[in-house]
PDB file of C-alpha atoms in Angstrom:
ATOM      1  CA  UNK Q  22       1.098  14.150  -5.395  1.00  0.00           C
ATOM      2  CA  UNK Q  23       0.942  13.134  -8.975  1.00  0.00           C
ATOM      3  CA  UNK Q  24      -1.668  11.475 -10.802  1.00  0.00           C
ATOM      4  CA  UNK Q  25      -1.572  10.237 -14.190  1.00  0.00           C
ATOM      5  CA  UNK Q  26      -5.397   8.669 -15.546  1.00  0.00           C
ATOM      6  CA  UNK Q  27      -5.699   6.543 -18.502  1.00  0.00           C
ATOM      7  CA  UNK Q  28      -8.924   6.374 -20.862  1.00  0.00           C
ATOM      8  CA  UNK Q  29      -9.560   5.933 -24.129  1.00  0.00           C
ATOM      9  CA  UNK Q  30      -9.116   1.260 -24.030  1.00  0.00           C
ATOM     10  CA  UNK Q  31     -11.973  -0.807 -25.242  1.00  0.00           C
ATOM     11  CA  UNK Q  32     -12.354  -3.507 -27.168  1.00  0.00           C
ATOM     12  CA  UNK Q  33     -11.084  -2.757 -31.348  1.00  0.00           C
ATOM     13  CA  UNK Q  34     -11.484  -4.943 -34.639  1.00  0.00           C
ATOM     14  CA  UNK Q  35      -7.876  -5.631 -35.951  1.00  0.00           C
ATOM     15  CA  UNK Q  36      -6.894  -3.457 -38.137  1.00  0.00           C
ATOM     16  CA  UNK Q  37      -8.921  -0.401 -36.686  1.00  0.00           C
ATOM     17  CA  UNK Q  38      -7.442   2.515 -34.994  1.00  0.00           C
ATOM     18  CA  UNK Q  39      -7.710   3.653 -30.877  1.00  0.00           C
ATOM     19  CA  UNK Q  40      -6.443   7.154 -28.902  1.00  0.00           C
ATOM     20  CA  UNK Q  41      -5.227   6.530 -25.737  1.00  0.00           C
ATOM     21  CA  UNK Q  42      -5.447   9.445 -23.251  1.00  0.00           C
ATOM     22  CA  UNK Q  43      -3.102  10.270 -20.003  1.00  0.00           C
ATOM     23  CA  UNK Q  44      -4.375  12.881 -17.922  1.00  0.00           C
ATOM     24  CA  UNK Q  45      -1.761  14.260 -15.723  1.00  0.00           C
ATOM     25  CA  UNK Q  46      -2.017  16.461 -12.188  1.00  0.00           C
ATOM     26  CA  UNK Q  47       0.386  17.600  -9.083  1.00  0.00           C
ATOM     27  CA  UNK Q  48       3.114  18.271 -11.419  1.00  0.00           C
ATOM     28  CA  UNK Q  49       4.723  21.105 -14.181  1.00  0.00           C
ATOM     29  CA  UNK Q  50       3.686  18.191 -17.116  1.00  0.00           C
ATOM     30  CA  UNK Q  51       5.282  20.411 -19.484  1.00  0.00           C
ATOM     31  CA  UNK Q  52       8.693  20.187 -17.185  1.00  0.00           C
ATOM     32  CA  UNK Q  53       8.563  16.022 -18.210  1.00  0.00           C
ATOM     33  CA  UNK Q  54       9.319  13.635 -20.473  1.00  0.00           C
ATOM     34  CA  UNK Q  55       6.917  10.679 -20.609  1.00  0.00           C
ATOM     35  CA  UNK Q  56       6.264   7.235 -21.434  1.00  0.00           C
ATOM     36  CA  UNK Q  57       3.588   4.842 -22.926  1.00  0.00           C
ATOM     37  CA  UNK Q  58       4.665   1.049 -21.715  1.00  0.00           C
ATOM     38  CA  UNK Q  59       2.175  -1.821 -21.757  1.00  0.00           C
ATOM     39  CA  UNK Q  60       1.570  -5.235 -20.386  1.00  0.00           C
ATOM     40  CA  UNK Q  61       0.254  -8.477 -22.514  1.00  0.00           C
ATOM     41  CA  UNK Q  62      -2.330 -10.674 -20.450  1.00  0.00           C
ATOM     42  CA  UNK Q  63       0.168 -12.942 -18.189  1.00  0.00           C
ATOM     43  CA  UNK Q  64       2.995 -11.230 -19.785  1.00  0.00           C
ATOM     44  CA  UNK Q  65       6.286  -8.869 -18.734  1.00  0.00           C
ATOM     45  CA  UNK Q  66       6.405  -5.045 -19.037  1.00  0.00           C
ATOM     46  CA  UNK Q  67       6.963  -3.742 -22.921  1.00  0.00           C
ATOM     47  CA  UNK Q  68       8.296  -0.500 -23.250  1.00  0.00           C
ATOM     48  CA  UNK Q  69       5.902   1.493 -26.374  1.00  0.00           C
ATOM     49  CA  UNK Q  70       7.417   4.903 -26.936  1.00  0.00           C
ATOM     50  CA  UNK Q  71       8.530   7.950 -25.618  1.00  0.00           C
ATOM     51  CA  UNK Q  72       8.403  12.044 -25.799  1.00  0.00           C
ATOM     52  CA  UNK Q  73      10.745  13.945 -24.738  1.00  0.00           C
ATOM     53  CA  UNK Q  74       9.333  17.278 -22.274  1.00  0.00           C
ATOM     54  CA  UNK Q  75       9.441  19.561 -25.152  1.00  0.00           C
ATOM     55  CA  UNK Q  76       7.965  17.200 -27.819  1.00  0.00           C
ATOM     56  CA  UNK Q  77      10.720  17.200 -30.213  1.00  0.00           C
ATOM     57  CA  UNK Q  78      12.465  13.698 -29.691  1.00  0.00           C
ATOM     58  CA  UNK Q  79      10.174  10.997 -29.877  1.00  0.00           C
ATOM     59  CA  UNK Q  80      11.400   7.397 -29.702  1.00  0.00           C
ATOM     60  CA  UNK Q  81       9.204   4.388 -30.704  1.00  0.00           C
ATOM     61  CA  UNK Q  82       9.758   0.297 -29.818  1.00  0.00           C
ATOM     62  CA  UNK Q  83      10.286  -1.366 -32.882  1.00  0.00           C
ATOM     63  CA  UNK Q  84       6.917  -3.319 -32.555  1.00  0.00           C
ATOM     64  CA  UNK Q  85       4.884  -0.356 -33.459  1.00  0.00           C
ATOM     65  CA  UNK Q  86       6.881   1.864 -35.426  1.00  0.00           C
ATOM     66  CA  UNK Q  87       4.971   3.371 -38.663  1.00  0.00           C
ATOM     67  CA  UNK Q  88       1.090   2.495 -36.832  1.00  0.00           C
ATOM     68  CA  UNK Q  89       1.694   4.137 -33.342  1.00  0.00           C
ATOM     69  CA  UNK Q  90       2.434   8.160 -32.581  1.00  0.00           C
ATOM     70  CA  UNK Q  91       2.861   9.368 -28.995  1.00  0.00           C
ATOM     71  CA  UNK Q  92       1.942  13.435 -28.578  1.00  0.00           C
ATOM     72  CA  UNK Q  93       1.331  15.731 -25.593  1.00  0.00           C
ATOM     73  CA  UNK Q  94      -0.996  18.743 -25.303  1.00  0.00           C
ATOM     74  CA  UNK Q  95       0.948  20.508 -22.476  1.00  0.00           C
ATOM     75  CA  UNK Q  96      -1.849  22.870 -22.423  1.00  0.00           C
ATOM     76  CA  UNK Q  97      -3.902  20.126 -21.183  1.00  0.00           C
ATOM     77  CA  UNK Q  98      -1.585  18.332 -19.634  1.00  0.00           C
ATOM     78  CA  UNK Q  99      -2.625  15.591 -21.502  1.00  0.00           C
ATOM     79  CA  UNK Q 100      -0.186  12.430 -22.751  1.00  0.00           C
ATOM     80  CA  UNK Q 101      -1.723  10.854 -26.420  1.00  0.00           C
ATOM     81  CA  UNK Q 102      -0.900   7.427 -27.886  1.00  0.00           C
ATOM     82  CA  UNK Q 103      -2.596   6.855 -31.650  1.00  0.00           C
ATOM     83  CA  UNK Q 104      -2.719   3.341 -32.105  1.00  0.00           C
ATOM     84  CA  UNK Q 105      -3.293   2.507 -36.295  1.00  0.00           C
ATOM     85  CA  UNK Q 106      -3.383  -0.829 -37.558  1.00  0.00           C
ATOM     86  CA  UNK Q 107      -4.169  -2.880 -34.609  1.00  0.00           C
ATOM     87  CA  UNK Q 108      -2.915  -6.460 -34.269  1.00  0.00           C
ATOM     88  CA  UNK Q 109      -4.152  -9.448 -31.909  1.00  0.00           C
ATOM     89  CA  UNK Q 110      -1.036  -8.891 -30.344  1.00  0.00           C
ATOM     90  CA  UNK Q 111      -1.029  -5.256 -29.058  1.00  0.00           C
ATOM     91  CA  UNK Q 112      -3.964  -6.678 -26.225  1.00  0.00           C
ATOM     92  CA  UNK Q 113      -2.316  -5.248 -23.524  1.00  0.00           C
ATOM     93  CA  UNK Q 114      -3.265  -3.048 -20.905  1.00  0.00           C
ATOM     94  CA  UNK Q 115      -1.395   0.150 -21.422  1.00  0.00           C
ATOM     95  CA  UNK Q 116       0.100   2.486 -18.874  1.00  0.00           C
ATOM     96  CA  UNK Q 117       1.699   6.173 -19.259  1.00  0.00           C
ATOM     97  CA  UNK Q 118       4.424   6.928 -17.012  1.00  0.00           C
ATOM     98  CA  UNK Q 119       6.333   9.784 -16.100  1.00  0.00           C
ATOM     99  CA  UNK Q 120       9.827  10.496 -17.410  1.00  0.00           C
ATOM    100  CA  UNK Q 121      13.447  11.835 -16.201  1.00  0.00           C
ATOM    101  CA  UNK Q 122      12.517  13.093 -13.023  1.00  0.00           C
ATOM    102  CA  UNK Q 123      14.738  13.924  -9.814  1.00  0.00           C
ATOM    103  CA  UNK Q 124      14.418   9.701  -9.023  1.00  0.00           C
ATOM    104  CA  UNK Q 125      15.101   8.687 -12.690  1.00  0.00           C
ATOM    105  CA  UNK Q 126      12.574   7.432 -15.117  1.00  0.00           C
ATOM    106  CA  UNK Q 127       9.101   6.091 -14.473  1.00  0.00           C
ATOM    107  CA  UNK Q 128       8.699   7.681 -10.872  1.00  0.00           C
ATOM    108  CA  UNK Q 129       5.082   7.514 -11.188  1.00  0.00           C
ATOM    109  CA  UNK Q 130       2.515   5.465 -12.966  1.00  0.00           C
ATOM    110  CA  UNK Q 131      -1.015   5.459 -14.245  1.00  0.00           C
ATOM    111  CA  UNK Q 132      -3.403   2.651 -12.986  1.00  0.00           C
ATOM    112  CA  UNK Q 133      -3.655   1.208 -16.974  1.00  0.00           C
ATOM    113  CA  UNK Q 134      -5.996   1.298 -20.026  1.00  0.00           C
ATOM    114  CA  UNK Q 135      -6.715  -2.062 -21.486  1.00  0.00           C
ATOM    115  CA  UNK Q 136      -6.946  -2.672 -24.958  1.00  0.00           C
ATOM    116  CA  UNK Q 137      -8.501  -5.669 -26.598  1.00  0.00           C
ATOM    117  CA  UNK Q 138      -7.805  -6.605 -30.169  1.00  0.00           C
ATOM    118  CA  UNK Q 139     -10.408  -8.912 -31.663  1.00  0.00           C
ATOM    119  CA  UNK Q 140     -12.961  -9.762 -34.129  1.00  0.00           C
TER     120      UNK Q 140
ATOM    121  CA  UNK W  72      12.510 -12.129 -26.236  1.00  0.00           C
ATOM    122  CA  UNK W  73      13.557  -9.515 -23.559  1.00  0.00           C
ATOM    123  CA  UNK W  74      16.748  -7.766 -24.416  1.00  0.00           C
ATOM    124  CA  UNK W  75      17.645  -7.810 -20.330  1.00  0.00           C
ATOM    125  CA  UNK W  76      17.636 -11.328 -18.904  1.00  0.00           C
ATOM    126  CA  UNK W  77      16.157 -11.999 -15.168  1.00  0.00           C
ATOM    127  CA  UNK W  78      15.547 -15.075 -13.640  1.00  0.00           C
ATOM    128  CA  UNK W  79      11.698 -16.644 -14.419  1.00  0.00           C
ATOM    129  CA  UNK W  80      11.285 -16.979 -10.292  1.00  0.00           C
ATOM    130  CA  UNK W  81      12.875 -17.347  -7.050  1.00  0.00           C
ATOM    131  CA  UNK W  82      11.807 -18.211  -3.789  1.00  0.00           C
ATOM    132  CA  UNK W  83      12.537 -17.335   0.109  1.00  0.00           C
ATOM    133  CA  UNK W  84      11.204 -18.034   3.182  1.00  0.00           C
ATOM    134  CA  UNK W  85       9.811 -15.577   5.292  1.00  0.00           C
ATOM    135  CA  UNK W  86      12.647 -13.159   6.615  1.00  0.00           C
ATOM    136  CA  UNK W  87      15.481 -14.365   4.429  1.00  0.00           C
ATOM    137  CA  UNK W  88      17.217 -12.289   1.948  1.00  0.00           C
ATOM    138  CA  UNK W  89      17.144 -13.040  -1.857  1.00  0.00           C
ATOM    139  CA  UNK W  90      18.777 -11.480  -4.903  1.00  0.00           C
ATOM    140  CA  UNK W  91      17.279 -11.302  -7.907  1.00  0.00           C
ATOM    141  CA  UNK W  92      20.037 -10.646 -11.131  1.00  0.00           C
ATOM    142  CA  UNK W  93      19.546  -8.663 -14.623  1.00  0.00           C
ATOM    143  CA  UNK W  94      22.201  -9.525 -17.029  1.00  0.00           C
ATOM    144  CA  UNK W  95      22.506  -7.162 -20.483  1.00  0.00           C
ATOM    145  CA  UNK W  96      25.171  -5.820 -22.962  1.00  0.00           C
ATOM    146  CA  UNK W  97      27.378  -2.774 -23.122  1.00  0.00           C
ATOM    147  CA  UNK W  98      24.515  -1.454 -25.266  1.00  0.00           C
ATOM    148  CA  UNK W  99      22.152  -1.524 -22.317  1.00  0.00           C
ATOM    149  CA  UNK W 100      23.679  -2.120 -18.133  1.00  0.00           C
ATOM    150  CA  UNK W 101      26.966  -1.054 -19.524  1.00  0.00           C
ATOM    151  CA  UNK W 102      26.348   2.435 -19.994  1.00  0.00           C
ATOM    152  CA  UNK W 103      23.039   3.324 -18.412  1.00  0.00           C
ATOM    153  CA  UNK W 104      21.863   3.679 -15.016  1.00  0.00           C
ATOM    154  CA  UNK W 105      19.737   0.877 -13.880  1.00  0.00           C
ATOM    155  CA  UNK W 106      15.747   1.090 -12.219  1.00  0.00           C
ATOM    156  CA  UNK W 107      14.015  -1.955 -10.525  1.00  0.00           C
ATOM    157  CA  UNK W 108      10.268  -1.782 -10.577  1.00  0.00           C
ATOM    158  CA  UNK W 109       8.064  -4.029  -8.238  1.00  0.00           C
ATOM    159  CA  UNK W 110       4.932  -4.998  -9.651  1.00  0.00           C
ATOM    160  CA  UNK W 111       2.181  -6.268  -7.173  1.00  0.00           C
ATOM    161  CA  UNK W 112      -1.011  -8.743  -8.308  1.00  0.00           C
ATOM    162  CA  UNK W 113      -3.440  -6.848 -10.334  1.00  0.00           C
ATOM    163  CA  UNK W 114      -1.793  -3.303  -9.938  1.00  0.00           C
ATOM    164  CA  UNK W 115       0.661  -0.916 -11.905  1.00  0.00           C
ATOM    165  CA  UNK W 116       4.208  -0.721 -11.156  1.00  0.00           C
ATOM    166  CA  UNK W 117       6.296   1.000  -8.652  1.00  0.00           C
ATOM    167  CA  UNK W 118       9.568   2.541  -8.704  1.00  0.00           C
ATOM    168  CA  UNK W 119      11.965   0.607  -6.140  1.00  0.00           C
ATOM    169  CA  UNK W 120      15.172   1.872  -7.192  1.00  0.00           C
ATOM    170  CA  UNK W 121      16.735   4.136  -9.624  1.00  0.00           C
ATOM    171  CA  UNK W 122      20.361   5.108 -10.610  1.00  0.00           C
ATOM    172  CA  UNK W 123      21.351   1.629  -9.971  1.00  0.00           C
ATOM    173  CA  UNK W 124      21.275   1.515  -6.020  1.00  0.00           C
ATOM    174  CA  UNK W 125      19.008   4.773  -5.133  1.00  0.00           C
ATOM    175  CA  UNK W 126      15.345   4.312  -3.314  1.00  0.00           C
ATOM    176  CA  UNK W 127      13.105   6.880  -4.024  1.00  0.00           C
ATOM    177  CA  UNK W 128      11.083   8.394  -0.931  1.00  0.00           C
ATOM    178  CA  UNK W 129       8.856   5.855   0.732  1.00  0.00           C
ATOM    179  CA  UNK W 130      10.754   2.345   0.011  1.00  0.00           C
ATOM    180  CA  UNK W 131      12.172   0.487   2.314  1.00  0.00           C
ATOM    181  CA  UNK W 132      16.156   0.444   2.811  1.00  0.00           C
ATOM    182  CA  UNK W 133      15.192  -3.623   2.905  1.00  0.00           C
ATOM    183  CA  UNK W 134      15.393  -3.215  -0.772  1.00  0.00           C
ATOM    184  CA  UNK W 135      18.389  -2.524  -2.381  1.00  0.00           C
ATOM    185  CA  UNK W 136      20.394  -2.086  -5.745  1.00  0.00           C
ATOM    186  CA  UNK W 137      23.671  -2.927  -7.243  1.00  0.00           C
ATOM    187  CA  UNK W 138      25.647  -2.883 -10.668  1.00  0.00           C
ATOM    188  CA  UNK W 139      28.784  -4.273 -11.942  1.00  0.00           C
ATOM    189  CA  UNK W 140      29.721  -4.150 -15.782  1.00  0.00           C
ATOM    190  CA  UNK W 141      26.794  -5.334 -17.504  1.00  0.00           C
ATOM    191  CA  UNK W 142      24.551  -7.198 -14.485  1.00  0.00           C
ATOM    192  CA  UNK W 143      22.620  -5.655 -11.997  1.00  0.00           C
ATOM    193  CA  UNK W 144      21.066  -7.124  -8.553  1.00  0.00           C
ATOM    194  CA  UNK W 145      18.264  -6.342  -6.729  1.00  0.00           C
ATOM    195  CA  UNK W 146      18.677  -7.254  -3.014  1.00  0.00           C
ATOM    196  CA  UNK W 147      15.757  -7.619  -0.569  1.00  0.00           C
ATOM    197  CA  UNK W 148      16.299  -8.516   3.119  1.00  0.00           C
ATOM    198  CA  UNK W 149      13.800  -9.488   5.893  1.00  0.00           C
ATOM    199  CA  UNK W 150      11.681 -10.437   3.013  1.00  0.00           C
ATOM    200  CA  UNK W 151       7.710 -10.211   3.653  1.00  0.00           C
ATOM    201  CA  UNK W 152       4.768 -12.111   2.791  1.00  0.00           C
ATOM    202  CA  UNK W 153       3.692  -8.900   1.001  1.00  0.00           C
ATOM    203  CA  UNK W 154       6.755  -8.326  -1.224  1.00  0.00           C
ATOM    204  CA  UNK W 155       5.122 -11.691  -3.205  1.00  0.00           C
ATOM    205  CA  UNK W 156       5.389 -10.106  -6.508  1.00  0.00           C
ATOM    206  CA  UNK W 157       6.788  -9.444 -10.050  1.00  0.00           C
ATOM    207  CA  UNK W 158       9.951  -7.828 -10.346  1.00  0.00           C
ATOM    208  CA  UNK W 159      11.770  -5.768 -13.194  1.00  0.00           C
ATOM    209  CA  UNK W 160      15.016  -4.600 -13.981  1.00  0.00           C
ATOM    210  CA  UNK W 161      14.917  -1.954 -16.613  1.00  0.00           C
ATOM    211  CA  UNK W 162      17.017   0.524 -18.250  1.00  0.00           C
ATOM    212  CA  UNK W 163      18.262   2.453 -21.810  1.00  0.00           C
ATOM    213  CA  UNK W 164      19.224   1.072 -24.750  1.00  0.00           C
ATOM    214  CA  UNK W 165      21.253   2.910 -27.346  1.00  0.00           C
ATOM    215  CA  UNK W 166      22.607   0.068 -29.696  1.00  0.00           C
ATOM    216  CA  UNK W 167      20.852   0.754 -33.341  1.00  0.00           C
ATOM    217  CA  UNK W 168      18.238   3.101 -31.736  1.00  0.00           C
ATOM    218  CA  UNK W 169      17.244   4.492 -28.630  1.00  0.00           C
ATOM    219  CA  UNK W 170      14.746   2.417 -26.749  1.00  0.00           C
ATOM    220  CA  UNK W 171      13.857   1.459 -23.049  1.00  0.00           C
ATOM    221  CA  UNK W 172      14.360  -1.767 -22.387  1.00  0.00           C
ATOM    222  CA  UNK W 173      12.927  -4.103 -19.460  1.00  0.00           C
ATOM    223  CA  UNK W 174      13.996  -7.524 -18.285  1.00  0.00           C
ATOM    224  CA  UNK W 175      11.670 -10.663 -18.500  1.00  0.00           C
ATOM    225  CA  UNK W 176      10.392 -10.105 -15.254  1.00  0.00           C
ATOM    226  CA  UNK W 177      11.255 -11.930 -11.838  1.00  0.00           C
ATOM    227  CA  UNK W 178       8.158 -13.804  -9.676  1.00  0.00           C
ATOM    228  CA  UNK W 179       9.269 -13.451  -5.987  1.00  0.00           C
ATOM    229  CA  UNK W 180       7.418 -16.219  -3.768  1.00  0.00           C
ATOM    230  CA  UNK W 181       7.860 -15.980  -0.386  1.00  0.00           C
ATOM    231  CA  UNK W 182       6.964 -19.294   0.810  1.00  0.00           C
TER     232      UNK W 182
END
């Protein structure tokens, strides 16, 4: 069974800098793409970035291009997100997912990492 | 604003059937498969169906998927009081960049 873990939220002054952390078991992480995608307070799903299962293509929404860098350790089966320059507006709590699998994208999820943004 | 449009809510009574629709652009629906996501109070989201009409292991075949040209419908029959919950269409983008994209987000209430 897979099982993704979060860490690494808490509560940042804007402009300062956070590491999110995805822990992943009961699969071959280095066999998968993955995902970063978070979720505003009261707010839809926002897609963050994406790496592909051998690191190489990386793909970033618009909204944090140039402050935010996804990264994998496969030999910790670890999932990174480096969030730089941190807005009000990237609150959210922020889940890693797993990529292409047999069933398609985002078969499985973490449980979330919230971030708060404030002075 | 969400590149994938969905309905804000819609409502059922308890075993009635509902639809819930995801309208995008060639850019998006057009030429990518399709994945619905159900997201329940306070927890993460769950896969419901991928490749436009697929269920993974473990969903119900009361839920089901459909796509023509640049829409897609989720379908849910004998609906539940505990399928009250937010749901997603989502898929790739691939107009100026390469991006996933999700719709708004759907609130199912089963009254």
């Amino acid at each position: 069974q897979v099982h993704l873990v979060e860490s690494g939220g808490g509560v940042v002054q804007p402009g300062g800098s956070l590491r999110l952390s995805c822990a992943a078991s009961g699969l071959i992480f280095s066999s998968y793409a993955m995902h970063w995608v978070r979720q505003a307070p009261g707010k839809g799903l926002e897609w963050v970035a994406f790496i592909r299962h051998d690191g190489r293509t990386k793909h970033h929404a618009d909204s944090v291009k140039g402050r935010f860098t996804i990264s994998r350790d496969d030999s910790k089966s670890t999932l990174y997100l480096q969030m730089n320059g941190l807005r009000p507006e990237d609150t959210a709590v922020y889940y890693c997912a797993q990529g292409f699998s047999p069933v398609g994208e985002f078969a499985n999820w973490g449980q979330g990492a919230l971030v708060t943004v404030s002075s | 604003q969400p590149v994938l449009t969905q309905p804000p809510s819609v409502s059922a009574a308890p075993g009635q059937k509902v639809t819930i629709s995801c309208s995008g652009s060639s850019s998006n629906i057009g030429n990518n498969y399709v994945s619905w996501f159900q997201q329940l109070p306070g927890t993460a989201p769950r896969l419901l169906i991928y490749d436009n009409n697929k269920r993974p292991s473990g969903i119900p075949d009361r839920f089901s998927g459909s796509k023509s040209g640049t829409s897609a419908t989720l379908g849910i029959t004998g609906l539940q009081t505990g399928d009250e919950a937010d749901y997603y269409c989502g898929t790739w983008d691939r107009s100026l960049s390469t991006n996933w994209v999700f719709g708004g987000g759907t609130k199912l209430t089963v009254l």
